[in-house]
Each structure stands twice: as C-alpha cells, then as structure tokens.
Amino acid sequence: MHSQKWPARLGDSVRHLTERLQGDIGNPSAWNSILEELVLLFLNVFGGAESDLKEAEAFLVGLDNRLREIDEIIHHIQAIREDAEESGKDLQTGVDEEVGNVRRDGTEATDLDSFRELVSLHLNSIQARIEQHLQEERGHFLHTMQDTERVRDHMRSLEDEEQRLRGRLAEALILATTDKVTGLPNRTSYDRRIKEEYMRWKRFRRSLCLVAWDIDDFKRINDIFGHQTGDEVLRFIGRAFMSRLRETDFVARYGGEEFVMLMPGATLEQACAVAEEIRRGVCERPFSIGMKRVSITLSGGVSEFRNGDNSDAVFNRADKALYQAKQSGKNCCVADQGIQ
C-alpha cells in the first residue's frame, strides 16, 4: 500500500485500510470486508476521474451540437435577409415598370377620362406590389424574430450550463485541495503554494520561513483511543494553527500527523517566536477524551530561505530541525541554524 502513489484526497482512506491490513491480516473473517474496502478505494481513484471526464465530454458534445444549431440559425437569418433584399429589388423593378407604363399610356390616351382610368389601373398595380412586398417583409421579420429568439434560448442554455460546470469545477478544486479531516489545505495545495512563494522570494528577496510540524506521540493516541479520537486531535491542532496565523501565513496538513507552515515576510527569529507561541498554546489548551484530560503537544522545525536555496532544501532543513526537536524530548521548536 505504501509503495503505491495514491491521490492526496484518499490519504485517510488509504491509512485506514493499511492499518486494517496490518491488524486483521491474520483474521480470515475480516478478509471479505477488507477486500470490499480495497475495491471501493480503487473505484474512488478511477471512478471519480472517469465521471469528471464523462461530464466534461458530455458538456463538450452538447456545446458542439448547440453551436452547430446556432450556426444553422444564423445562416437561415442571412438567407432571410438576402430574400428580403431580393424582394426589395423586385418591388423597385415593378414600380419602375408601372411608372414607365403610366408615361407610355399617358402619351397614347385620347381623352382625360381614359387617362385617369389608365393611371388608376397602374396605381392599383403598384399598390398591389407594395402590399405583396410588405406581406413578404412581415413574414421575413417574423421568421427573423423566431430565429433570433432561438439563438437567445441557446445562448441562455449555454450560459446556464457553463455556470453549472464552473460551479462543479470550483467544488472539485476545493475538494482536491482541502484535507477532509481538518478542513485545512492539503499536500496538493501546499505543493502549489510553495512554488508561488518560492518564485516570489526569488524575485523580491523578502524573508520567507517554513515550519515543519509533527504531533507528538500521535500513533500512541490512535492505538489507545482509536482513529476517531485521532481525527479529533487533528482537527484540534488545525483550529489551533488557524487561530494564531497571520493573514499572509499558510498552513497545510502534509500527511498523517505532519503539518507544514509558510510564513512570508517573517525572519527566522520572528518565525521561531510565532512557532513557540503556537506550540505553547497547544500544550496549554485542554483536550478531553470523555472524562479524561489528555496532553497534546507539538514539535516543530523552523527553517529560513537562504541564498542558493530551493524549496526542497529548505524543507529538508526544517525536517532535520524537527528531528532534533524530537530527539530533545519533544514539545519544543528548533531552528535550522547550523543545519545544512
């Protein structure tokens, strides 16, 4: 299980299944439930990705179909406009023809009454042509309005679908970058943030510190009180971090009982002071399991970015400082001074 690279969002499920495998592997009665849990885990890995892909694919297919329909409607509107233009030309030709007939017949008329009769006949013909043209124009206008409304309906539908998909993507992004136990950013979110902070540090050379945290004796808490209590401890620590961080600071659950914190603009001395305040606050804050008070403590390693550093080098120094804190009796913070 440990050698397999699992998605960060499934970290707790993998941890729980690993512990079951270690504890119940000799119990045949538990094998069926373990196998079912393993199958569900794989379905979560591949099923989630497949559903996202299918939804995106369905949206793109629907989008393509709607765009084709809109294109057909636009071509239809263009054809109506061309017909209207042609109808206008026919009207002009007909009117010119009737006016020419009036002039020609006027020269041939022998008296006023016959001239009036000829003029009236040609005017009626012109009026009929105009009425026919107006009727055709009303038809063209009606069809154009109907087509325009169809385009608007399609556009509204596309906008609604785009907003729905945008919302789903935002939710998926939150789920993908948030630890489901503590509500803190997860490892994926940290990987993205450390890149941003590292590039900002390289550009502006403002102080940047990293703190690696570990809950002391967390495995013992899990073994004695169970994983539900362990999750409560994780949430307890998460709240403690969030209550003491500055607005520009960042903290994530790195994995298991490990957390990592970024403190832009803080010198090593300032970061150590904040880390010590957090450690002391956790130690002094009461945590109860049932009627029993339990002492929860943290160890921390603090490292500052130096010339020539990359993010891995800084993290490794913080991790070594954390190890020194553990070796020094736990429940303390150690800076990376002198650590290479």
mmCIF file of C-alpha atoms in Angstrom:
data_model
loop_
_atom_site.group_PDB
_atom_site.id
_atom_site.type_symbol
_atom_site.label_atom_id
_atom_site.label_comp_id
_atom_site.label_asym_id
_atom_site.label_seq_id
_atom_site.Cartn_x
_atom_site.Cartn_y
_atom_site.Cartn_z
ATOM 1 C CA MET A 1 0.000 0.000 0.000
ATOM 2 C CA HIS A 2 2.760 2.471 0.895
ATOM 3 C CA SER A 3 4.631 1.918 -2.375
ATOM 4 C CA GLN A 4 1.550 2.858 -4.407
ATOM 5 C CA LYS A 5 1.216 6.609 -5.206
ATOM 6 C CA TRP A 6 -2.334 7.422 -4.114
ATOM 7 C CA PRO A 7 -4.239 10.693 -4.703
ATOM 8 C CA ALA A 8 -3.909 13.063 -1.744
ATOM 9 C CA ARG A 9 -7.715 13.221 -1.307
ATOM 10 C CA LEU A 10 -7.718 9.492 -0.415
ATOM 11 C CA GLY A 11 -4.934 9.720 2.166
ATOM 12 C CA ASP A 12 -7.161 8.954 5.170
ATOM 13 C CA SER A 13 -8.875 6.038 3.414
ATOM 14 C CA VAL A 14 -5.505 4.551 2.461
ATOM 15 C CA ARG A 15 -4.208 4.989 6.010
ATOM 16 C CA HIS A 16 -7.294 3.301 7.489
ATOM 17 C CA LEU A 17 -7.087 0.379 5.053
ATOM 18 C CA THR A 18 -3.345 -0.018 5.697
ATOM 19 C CA GLU A 19 -3.970 -0.263 9.421
ATOM 20 C CA ARG A 20 -6.703 -2.840 8.856
ATOM 21 C CA LEU A 21 -4.394 -4.901 6.693
ATOM 22 C CA GLN A 22 -1.723 -4.799 9.375
ATOM 23 C CA GLY A 23 -4.130 -5.609 12.200
ATOM 24 C CA ASP A 24 -6.587 -8.065 10.610
ATOM 25 C CA ILE A 25 -4.460 -9.881 8.046
ATOM 26 C CA GLY A 26 -4.498 -12.996 10.240
ATOM 27 C CA ASN A 27 -8.256 -12.908 10.697
ATOM 28 C CA PRO A 28 -9.996 -14.686 7.764
ATOM 29 C CA SER A 29 -13.417 -13.393 8.832
ATOM 30 C CA ALA A 30 -12.255 -9.839 8.101
ATOM 31 C CA TRP A 31 -10.918 -10.559 4.617
ATOM 32 C CA ASN A 32 -14.228 -10.004 2.792
ATOM 33 C CA SER A 33 -14.777 -6.553 4.299
ATOM 34 C CA ILE A 34 -11.118 -5.630 3.678
ATOM 35 C CA LEU A 35 -11.452 -6.705 0.037
ATOM 36 C CA GLU A 36 -14.661 -4.678 -0.343
ATOM 37 C CA GLU A 37 -12.917 -1.633 1.138
ATOM 38 C CA LEU A 38 -9.991 -2.067 -1.263
ATOM 39 C CA VAL A 39 -12.359 -2.321 -4.259
ATOM 40 C CA LEU A 40 -14.172 0.841 -3.148
ATOM 41 C CA LEU A 41 -10.823 2.600 -2.838
ATOM 42 C CA PHE A 42 -9.892 1.739 -6.426
ATOM 43 C CA LEU A 43 -13.342 2.825 -7.610
ATOM 44 C CA ASN A 44 -12.783 6.167 -5.875
ATOM 45 C CA VAL A 45 -9.439 6.542 -7.641
ATOM 46 C CA PHE A 46 -10.628 5.712 -11.129
ATOM 47 C CA GLY A 47 -14.379 6.263 -10.872
ATOM 48 C CA GLY A 48 -14.060 9.875 -9.790
ATOM 49 C CA ALA A 49 -11.717 10.704 -12.637
ATOM 50 C CA GLU A 50 -13.938 8.823 -15.098
ATOM 51 C CA SER A 51 -17.087 10.658 -14.003
ATOM 52 C CA ASP A 52 -15.311 14.014 -14.325
ATOM 53 C CA LEU A 53 -14.098 13.098 -17.805
ATOM 54 C CA LYS A 54 -17.545 11.853 -18.863
ATOM 55 C CA GLU A 55 -19.213 15.019 -17.608
ATOM 56 C CA ALA A 56 -16.696 17.217 -19.397
ATOM 57 C CA GLU A 57 -17.057 15.127 -22.563
ATOM 58 C CA ALA A 58 -20.865 15.329 -22.417
ATOM 59 C CA PHE A 59 -20.679 19.098 -21.982
ATOM 60 C CA LEU A 60 -18.360 19.463 -24.973
ATOM 61 C CA VAL A 61 -20.604 17.270 -27.147
ATOM 62 C CA GLY A 62 -23.643 19.305 -26.114
ATOM 63 C CA LEU A 63 -21.742 22.528 -26.717
ATOM 64 C CA ASP A 64 -20.733 21.386 -30.207
ATOM 65 C CA ASN A 65 -24.334 20.440 -31.071
ATOM 66 C CA ARG A 66 -25.698 23.746 -29.832
ATOM 67 C CA LEU A 67 -23.075 25.724 -31.708
ATOM 68 C CA ARG A 68 -23.998 23.826 -34.878
ATOM 69 C CA GLU A 69 -27.666 24.708 -34.341
ATOM 70 C CA ILE A 70 -26.786 28.359 -33.740
ATOM 71 C CA ASP A 71 -24.701 28.359 -36.923
ATOM 72 C CA GLU A 72 -27.648 26.930 -38.892
ATOM 73 C CA ILE A 73 -29.978 29.569 -37.449
ATOM 74 C CA ILE A 74 -27.550 32.361 -38.342
ATOM 75 C CA HIS A 75 -27.317 31.030 -41.908
ATOM 76 C CA HIS A 76 -31.120 30.944 -42.025
ATOM 77 C CA ILE A 77 -31.316 34.564 -40.847
ATOM 78 C CA GLN A 78 -28.767 35.510 -43.508
ATOM 79 C CA ALA A 79 -30.867 33.748 -46.154
ATOM 80 C CA ILE A 80 -33.963 35.637 -44.973
ATOM 81 C CA ARG A 81 -32.078 38.911 -45.251
ATOM 82 C CA GLU A 82 -30.971 38.023 -48.775
ATOM 83 C CA ASP A 83 -34.569 37.143 -49.692
ATOM 84 C CA ALA A 84 -35.739 40.466 -48.240
ATOM 85 C CA GLU A 85 -33.111 42.321 -50.243
ATOM 86 C CA GLU A 86 -34.159 40.485 -53.399
ATOM 87 C CA SER A 87 -37.814 41.241 -52.665
ATOM 88 C CA GLY A 88 -36.963 44.939 -52.321
ATOM 89 C CA LYS A 89 -35.215 44.887 -55.675
ATOM 90 C CA ASP A 90 -38.251 43.192 -57.270
ATOM 91 C CA LEU A 91 -40.515 45.871 -55.794
ATOM 92 C CA GLN A 92 -38.336 48.655 -57.185
ATOM 93 C CA THR A 93 -38.281 46.998 -60.594
ATOM 94 C CA GLY A 94 -42.071 46.568 -60.563
ATOM 95 C CA VAL A 95 -42.704 50.182 -59.519
ATOM 96 C CA ASP A 96 -40.322 51.471 -62.199
ATOM 97 C CA GLU A 97 -42.101 49.302 -64.732
ATOM 98 C CA GLU A 98 -45.552 50.595 -63.764
ATOM 99 C CA VAL A 99 -44.332 54.222 -63.800
ATOM 100 C CA GLY A 100 -42.947 53.624 -67.286
ATOM 101 C CA ASN A 101 -46.289 52.171 -68.333
ATOM 102 C CA VAL A 102 -48.073 55.261 -66.984
ATOM 103 C CA ARG A 103 -45.828 57.521 -69.044
ATOM 104 C CA ARG A 104 -46.241 55.383 -72.151
ATOM 105 C CA ASP A 105 -50.005 55.029 -71.860
ATOM 106 C CA GLY A 106 -50.338 58.731 -70.978
ATOM 107 C CA THR A 107 -48.963 59.706 -74.363
ATOM 108 C CA GLU A 108 -51.440 57.357 -76.057
ATOM 109 C CA ALA A 109 -54.539 58.448 -74.140
ATOM 110 C CA THR A 110 -57.124 60.288 -76.314
ATOM 111 C CA ASP A 111 -59.082 61.978 -73.521
ATOM 112 C CA LEU A 112 -58.907 62.801 -69.817
ATOM 113 C CA ASP A 113 -61.240 60.015 -68.678
ATOM 114 C CA SER A 114 -59.269 57.276 -70.395
ATOM 115 C CA PHE A 115 -56.025 58.770 -68.977
ATOM 116 C CA ARG A 116 -57.472 58.706 -65.448
ATOM 117 C CA GLU A 117 -58.577 55.120 -65.913
ATOM 118 C CA LEU A 118 -55.092 54.067 -67.090
ATOM 119 C CA VAL A 119 -53.380 55.899 -64.200
ATOM 120 C CA SER A 120 -55.778 54.321 -61.687
ATOM 121 C CA LEU A 121 -55.085 50.882 -63.143
ATOM 122 C CA HIS A 122 -51.310 51.305 -62.837
ATOM 123 C CA LEU A 123 -51.583 52.782 -59.320
ATOM 124 C CA ASN A 124 -53.624 49.765 -58.233
ATOM 125 C CA SER A 125 -50.920 47.524 -59.671
ATOM 126 C CA ILE A 126 -48.217 49.463 -57.787
ATOM 127 C CA GLN A 127 -50.255 49.268 -54.570
ATOM 128 C CA ALA A 128 -50.685 45.506 -55.004
ATOM 129 C CA ARG A 129 -46.944 45.081 -55.481
ATOM 130 C CA ILE A 130 -46.243 47.165 -52.347
ATOM 131 C CA GLU A 131 -48.759 45.174 -50.288
ATOM 132 C CA GLN A 132 -47.235 41.912 -51.500
ATOM 133 C CA HIS A 133 -43.777 43.197 -50.594
ATOM 134 C CA LEU A 134 -44.938 44.308 -47.126
ATOM 135 C CA GLN A 135 -46.558 40.928 -46.548
ATOM 136 C CA GLU A 136 -43.334 39.182 -47.511
ATOM 137 C CA GLU A 137 -41.383 41.560 -45.259
ATOM 138 C CA ARG A 138 -43.696 40.772 -42.332
ATOM 139 C CA GLY A 139 -43.049 37.081 -42.938
ATOM 140 C CA HIS A 140 -39.315 37.674 -43.101
ATOM 141 C CA PHE A 141 -39.451 39.744 -39.908
ATOM 142 C CA LEU A 142 -41.467 37.079 -38.083
ATOM 143 C CA HIS A 143 -39.039 34.335 -39.120
ATOM 144 C CA THR A 144 -36.087 36.513 -38.138
ATOM 145 C CA MET A 145 -37.588 37.200 -34.706
ATOM 146 C CA GLN A 146 -38.255 33.491 -34.191
ATOM 147 C CA ASP A 147 -34.713 32.581 -35.203
ATOM 148 C CA THR A 148 -33.271 35.336 -33.026
ATOM 149 C CA GLU A 149 -35.224 34.043 -30.039
ATOM 150 C CA ARG A 150 -33.968 30.527 -30.727
ATOM 151 C CA VAL A 151 -30.396 31.853 -30.705
ATOM 152 C CA ARG A 152 -31.078 33.632 -27.416
ATOM 153 C CA ASP A 153 -32.519 30.444 -25.920
ATOM 154 C CA HIS A 154 -29.436 28.503 -26.970
ATOM 155 C CA MET A 155 -27.130 31.172 -25.574
ATOM 156 C CA ARG A 156 -29.016 31.249 -22.252
ATOM 157 C CA SER A 157 -28.813 27.474 -22.089
ATOM 158 C CA LEU A 158 -25.084 27.557 -22.788
ATOM 159 C CA GLU A 159 -24.549 30.227 -20.139
ATOM 160 C CA ASP A 160 -26.510 28.205 -17.569
ATOM 161 C CA GLU A 161 -24.537 25.071 -18.410
ATOM 162 C CA GLU A 162 -21.260 26.980 -18.271
ATOM 163 C CA GLN A 163 -22.143 28.402 -14.846
ATOM 164 C CA ARG A 164 -23.158 24.964 -13.575
ATOM 165 C CA LEU A 165 -19.945 23.387 -14.816
ATOM 166 C CA ARG A 166 -17.889 26.281 -13.434
ATOM 167 C CA GLY A 167 -19.506 25.702 -10.042
ATOM 168 C CA ARG A 168 -18.804 21.974 -10.208
ATOM 169 C CA LEU A 169 -15.184 22.650 -11.136
ATOM 170 C CA ALA A 170 -14.839 25.085 -8.236
ATOM 171 C CA GLU A 171 -16.259 22.468 -5.868
ATOM 172 C CA ALA A 172 -13.947 19.822 -7.308
ATOM 173 C CA LEU A 173 -10.967 22.146 -6.882
ATOM 174 C CA ILE A 174 -11.861 22.746 -3.238
ATOM 175 C CA LEU A 175 -12.249 19.015 -2.633
ATOM 176 C CA ALA A 176 -8.973 18.288 -4.404
ATOM 177 C CA THR A 177 -7.021 20.844 -2.368
ATOM 178 C CA THR A 178 -8.651 20.501 1.066
ATOM 179 C CA ASP A 179 -7.955 17.924 3.755
ATOM 180 C CA LYS A 180 -11.318 16.367 4.599
ATOM 181 C CA VAL A 181 -10.458 15.705 8.267
ATOM 182 C CA THR A 182 -9.119 19.116 9.343
ATOM 183 C CA GLY A 183 -10.517 21.388 6.635
ATOM 184 C CA LEU A 184 -7.003 22.750 6.118
ATOM 185 C CA PRO A 185 -5.295 22.877 2.723
ATOM 186 C CA ASN A 186 -3.776 19.510 1.819
ATOM 187 C CA ARG A 187 -0.485 18.369 0.309
ATOM 188 C CA THR A 188 -1.631 19.255 -3.210
ATOM 189 C CA SER A 189 -2.456 22.786 -2.091
ATOM 190 C CA TYR A 190 0.905 23.073 -0.319
ATOM 191 C CA ASP A 191 2.803 21.963 -3.438
ATOM 192 C CA ARG A 192 1.138 24.747 -5.398
ATOM 193 C CA ARG A 193 1.621 27.396 -2.702
ATOM 194 C CA ILE A 194 5.311 26.631 -2.074
ATOM 195 C CA LYS A 195 6.024 27.150 -5.782
ATOM 196 C CA GLU A 196 4.293 30.534 -5.686
ATOM 197 C CA GLU A 197 6.070 31.645 -2.509
ATOM 198 C CA TYR A 198 9.434 30.398 -3.763
ATOM 199 C CA MET A 199 9.111 32.365 -7.018
ATOM 200 C CA ARG A 200 8.037 35.452 -5.053
ATOM 201 C CA TRP A 201 11.022 35.040 -2.713
ATOM 202 C CA LYS A 202 13.436 34.725 -5.664
ATOM 203 C CA ARG A 203 12.039 37.876 -7.217
ATOM 204 C CA PHE A 204 11.722 40.186 -4.203
ATOM 205 C CA ARG A 205 14.132 38.567 -1.709
ATOM 206 C CA ARG A 206 11.830 39.206 1.232
ATOM 207 C CA SER A 207 12.224 36.884 4.194
ATOM 208 C CA LEU A 208 10.406 33.566 3.947
ATOM 209 C CA CYS A 209 10.316 30.845 6.595
ATOM 210 C CA LEU A 210 8.991 27.291 6.635
ATOM 211 C CA VAL A 211 7.920 25.354 9.727
ATOM 212 C CA ALA A 212 7.579 21.562 9.743
ATOM 213 C CA TRP A 213 5.242 20.334 12.499
ATOM 214 C CA ASP A 214 4.557 16.911 13.963
ATOM 215 C CA ILE A 215 2.066 15.887 16.667
ATOM 216 C CA ASP A 216 3.980 14.168 19.444
ATOM 217 C CA ASP A 217 3.068 10.522 20.155
ATOM 218 C CA PHE A 218 0.153 10.615 17.721
ATOM 219 C CA LYS A 219 0.393 6.887 16.986
ATOM 220 C CA ARG A 220 0.014 6.134 20.698
ATOM 221 C CA ILE A 221 -3.135 8.289 20.809
ATOM 222 C CA ASN A 222 -4.555 6.365 17.854
ATOM 223 C CA ASP A 223 -3.641 2.993 19.336
ATOM 224 C CA ILE A 224 -5.103 3.743 22.765
ATOM 225 C CA PHE A 225 -8.168 5.827 21.938
ATOM 226 C CA GLY A 226 -8.911 4.900 18.313
ATOM 227 C CA HIS A 227 -8.881 6.696 14.998
ATOM 228 C CA GLN A 228 -11.959 8.808 15.665
ATOM 229 C CA THR A 229 -10.159 10.379 18.599
ATOM 230 C CA GLY A 230 -7.081 10.724 16.394
ATOM 231 C CA ASP A 231 -9.161 12.678 13.895
ATOM 232 C CA GLU A 232 -10.448 14.903 16.711
ATOM 233 C CA VAL A 233 -6.843 15.620 17.692
ATOM 234 C CA LEU A 234 -6.039 16.546 14.078
ATOM 235 C CA ARG A 235 -8.979 18.952 13.994
ATOM 236 C CA PHE A 236 -7.924 20.357 17.371
ATOM 237 C CA ILE A 237 -4.445 21.093 16.005
ATOM 238 C CA GLY A 238 -5.895 22.566 12.801
ATOM 239 C CA ARG A 239 -8.015 25.020 14.799
ATOM 240 C CA ALA A 240 -5.010 25.940 16.938
ATOM 241 C CA PHE A 241 -2.988 26.771 13.822
ATOM 242 C CA MET A 242 -5.723 28.850 12.223
ATOM 243 C CA SER A 243 -6.361 30.856 15.405
ATOM 244 C CA ARG A 244 -2.749 32.074 15.558
ATOM 245 C CA LEU A 245 -1.726 32.569 11.938
ATOM 246 C CA ARG A 246 -1.283 35.954 10.313
ATOM 247 C CA GLU A 247 -3.342 36.757 7.229
ATOM 248 C CA THR A 248 -0.371 36.156 4.922
ATOM 249 C CA ASP A 249 0.655 32.836 6.515
ATOM 250 C CA PHE A 250 -0.250 29.425 5.132
ATOM 251 C CA VAL A 251 -0.594 26.037 6.818
ATOM 252 C CA ALA A 252 -1.421 22.641 5.331
ATOM 253 C CA ARG A 253 -1.786 19.102 6.526
ATOM 254 C CA TYR A 254 1.197 17.462 4.876
ATOM 255 C CA GLY A 255 0.173 13.902 5.696
ATOM 256 C CA GLY A 256 -0.711 11.800 8.734
ATOM 257 C CA GLU A 257 0.174 13.850 11.827
ATOM 258 C CA GLU A 258 2.513 16.164 9.892
ATOM 259 C CA PHE A 259 1.780 19.784 9.032
ATOM 260 C CA VAL A 260 3.779 22.422 7.182
ATOM 261 C CA MET A 261 3.578 26.185 7.547
ATOM 262 C CA LEU A 262 4.816 29.036 5.337
ATOM 263 C CA MET A 263 5.448 32.486 6.812
ATOM 264 C CA PRO A 264 6.180 35.127 4.121
ATOM 265 C CA GLY A 265 7.921 38.245 5.389
ATOM 266 C CA ALA A 266 8.984 36.651 8.683
ATOM 267 C CA THR A 267 12.638 36.404 9.681
ATOM 268 C CA LEU A 268 13.909 33.238 11.346
ATOM 269 C CA GLU A 269 13.684 34.908 14.748
ATOM 270 C CA GLN A 270 10.117 36.076 14.127
ATOM 271 C CA ALA A 271 9.047 32.682 12.774
ATOM 272 C CA CYS A 272 10.530 30.941 15.819
ATOM 273 C CA ALA A 273 8.605 33.297 18.114
ATOM 274 C CA VAL A 274 5.306 32.551 16.335
ATOM 275 C CA ALA A 275 6.039 28.812 16.284
ATOM 276 C CA GLU A 276 6.820 28.844 20.004
ATOM 277 C CA GLU A 277 3.581 30.704 20.695
ATOM 278 C CA ILE A 278 1.625 28.095 18.730
ATOM 279 C CA ARG A 279 3.405 25.192 20.455
ATOM 280 C CA ARG A 280 2.800 26.657 23.909
ATOM 281 C CA GLY A 281 -0.844 27.412 23.104
ATOM 282 C CA VAL A 282 -1.482 23.797 22.058
ATOM 283 C CA CYS A 283 0.289 22.443 25.127
ATOM 284 C CA GLU A 284 -1.701 24.646 27.493
ATOM 285 C CA ARG A 285 -5.026 24.169 25.756
ATOM 286 C CA PRO A 286 -7.178 21.471 27.410
ATOM 287 C CA PHE A 287 -8.166 18.433 25.355
ATOM 288 C CA SER A 288 -10.535 15.870 26.823
ATOM 289 C CA ILE A 289 -11.432 12.353 25.759
ATOM 290 C CA GLY A 290 -14.620 11.547 27.589
ATOM 291 C CA MET A 291 -13.879 12.474 31.197
ATOM 292 C CA LYS A 292 -10.136 12.155 30.768
ATOM 293 C CA ARG A 293 -7.799 15.071 30.133
ATOM 294 C CA VAL A 294 -5.099 14.271 27.581
ATOM 295 C CA SER A 295 -1.958 16.302 26.945
ATOM 296 C CA ILE A 296 -1.465 17.138 23.258
ATOM 297 C CA THR A 297 1.916 18.550 22.266
ATOM 298 C CA LEU A 298 3.696 19.586 19.080
ATOM 299 C CA SER A 299 7.276 19.571 17.888
ATOM 300 C CA GLY A 300 8.422 21.983 15.198
ATOM 301 C CA GLY A 301 11.401 22.610 12.951
ATOM 302 C CA VAL A 302 11.881 26.149 11.612
ATOM 303 C CA SER A 303 13.900 26.979 8.503
ATOM 304 C CA GLU A 304 14.561 30.226 6.618
ATOM 305 C CA PHE A 305 15.201 30.521 2.885
ATOM 306 C CA ARG A 306 18.860 31.339 2.134
ATOM 307 C CA ASN A 307 20.767 32.345 -0.986
ATOM 308 C CA GLY A 308 21.001 29.431 -3.392
ATOM 309 C CA ASP A 309 18.120 27.563 -1.739
ATOM 310 C CA ASN A 310 15.322 25.732 -3.446
ATOM 311 C CA SER A 311 12.116 24.719 -1.681
ATOM 312 C CA ASP A 312 13.263 21.113 -1.159
ATOM 313 C CA ALA A 313 16.466 22.223 0.581
ATOM 314 C CA VAL A 314 14.525 24.456 2.974
ATOM 315 C CA PHE A 315 12.013 21.710 3.727
ATOM 316 C CA ASN A 316 14.798 19.208 4.381
ATOM 317 C CA ARG A 317 16.458 21.575 6.858
ATOM 318 C CA ALA A 318 13.151 22.141 8.628
ATOM 319 C CA ASP A 319 12.635 18.373 8.754
ATOM 320 C CA LYS A 320 16.096 17.886 10.281
ATOM 321 C CA ALA A 321 15.360 20.604 12.829
ATOM 322 C CA LEU A 322 12.093 18.819 13.625
ATOM 323 C CA TYR A 323 14.034 15.593 14.173
ATOM 324 C CA GLN A 324 16.320 17.434 16.598
ATOM 325 C CA ALA A 325 13.246 18.687 18.463
ATOM 326 C CA LYS A 326 12.019 15.103 18.773
ATOM 327 C CA GLN A 327 15.427 13.965 19.990
ATOM 328 C CA SER A 328 15.476 16.796 22.541
ATOM 329 C CA GLY A 329 12.427 15.449 24.327
ATOM 330 C CA LYS A 330 9.587 16.662 22.041
ATOM 331 C CA ASN A 331 7.192 19.531 22.780
ATOM 332 C CA CYS A 332 9.669 22.137 21.540
ATOM 333 C CA CYS A 333 10.695 24.066 18.417
ATOM 334 C CA VAL A 334 14.196 24.022 16.917
ATOM 335 C CA ALA A 335 15.610 26.430 14.302
ATOM 336 C CA ASP A 336 17.789 25.272 11.411
ATOM 337 C CA GLN A 337 20.814 27.323 12.489
ATOM 338 C CA GLY A 338 23.922 25.295 11.724
ATOM 339 C CA ILE A 339 21.935 22.675 9.787
ATOM 340 C CA GLN A 340 22.941 22.082 6.186
#
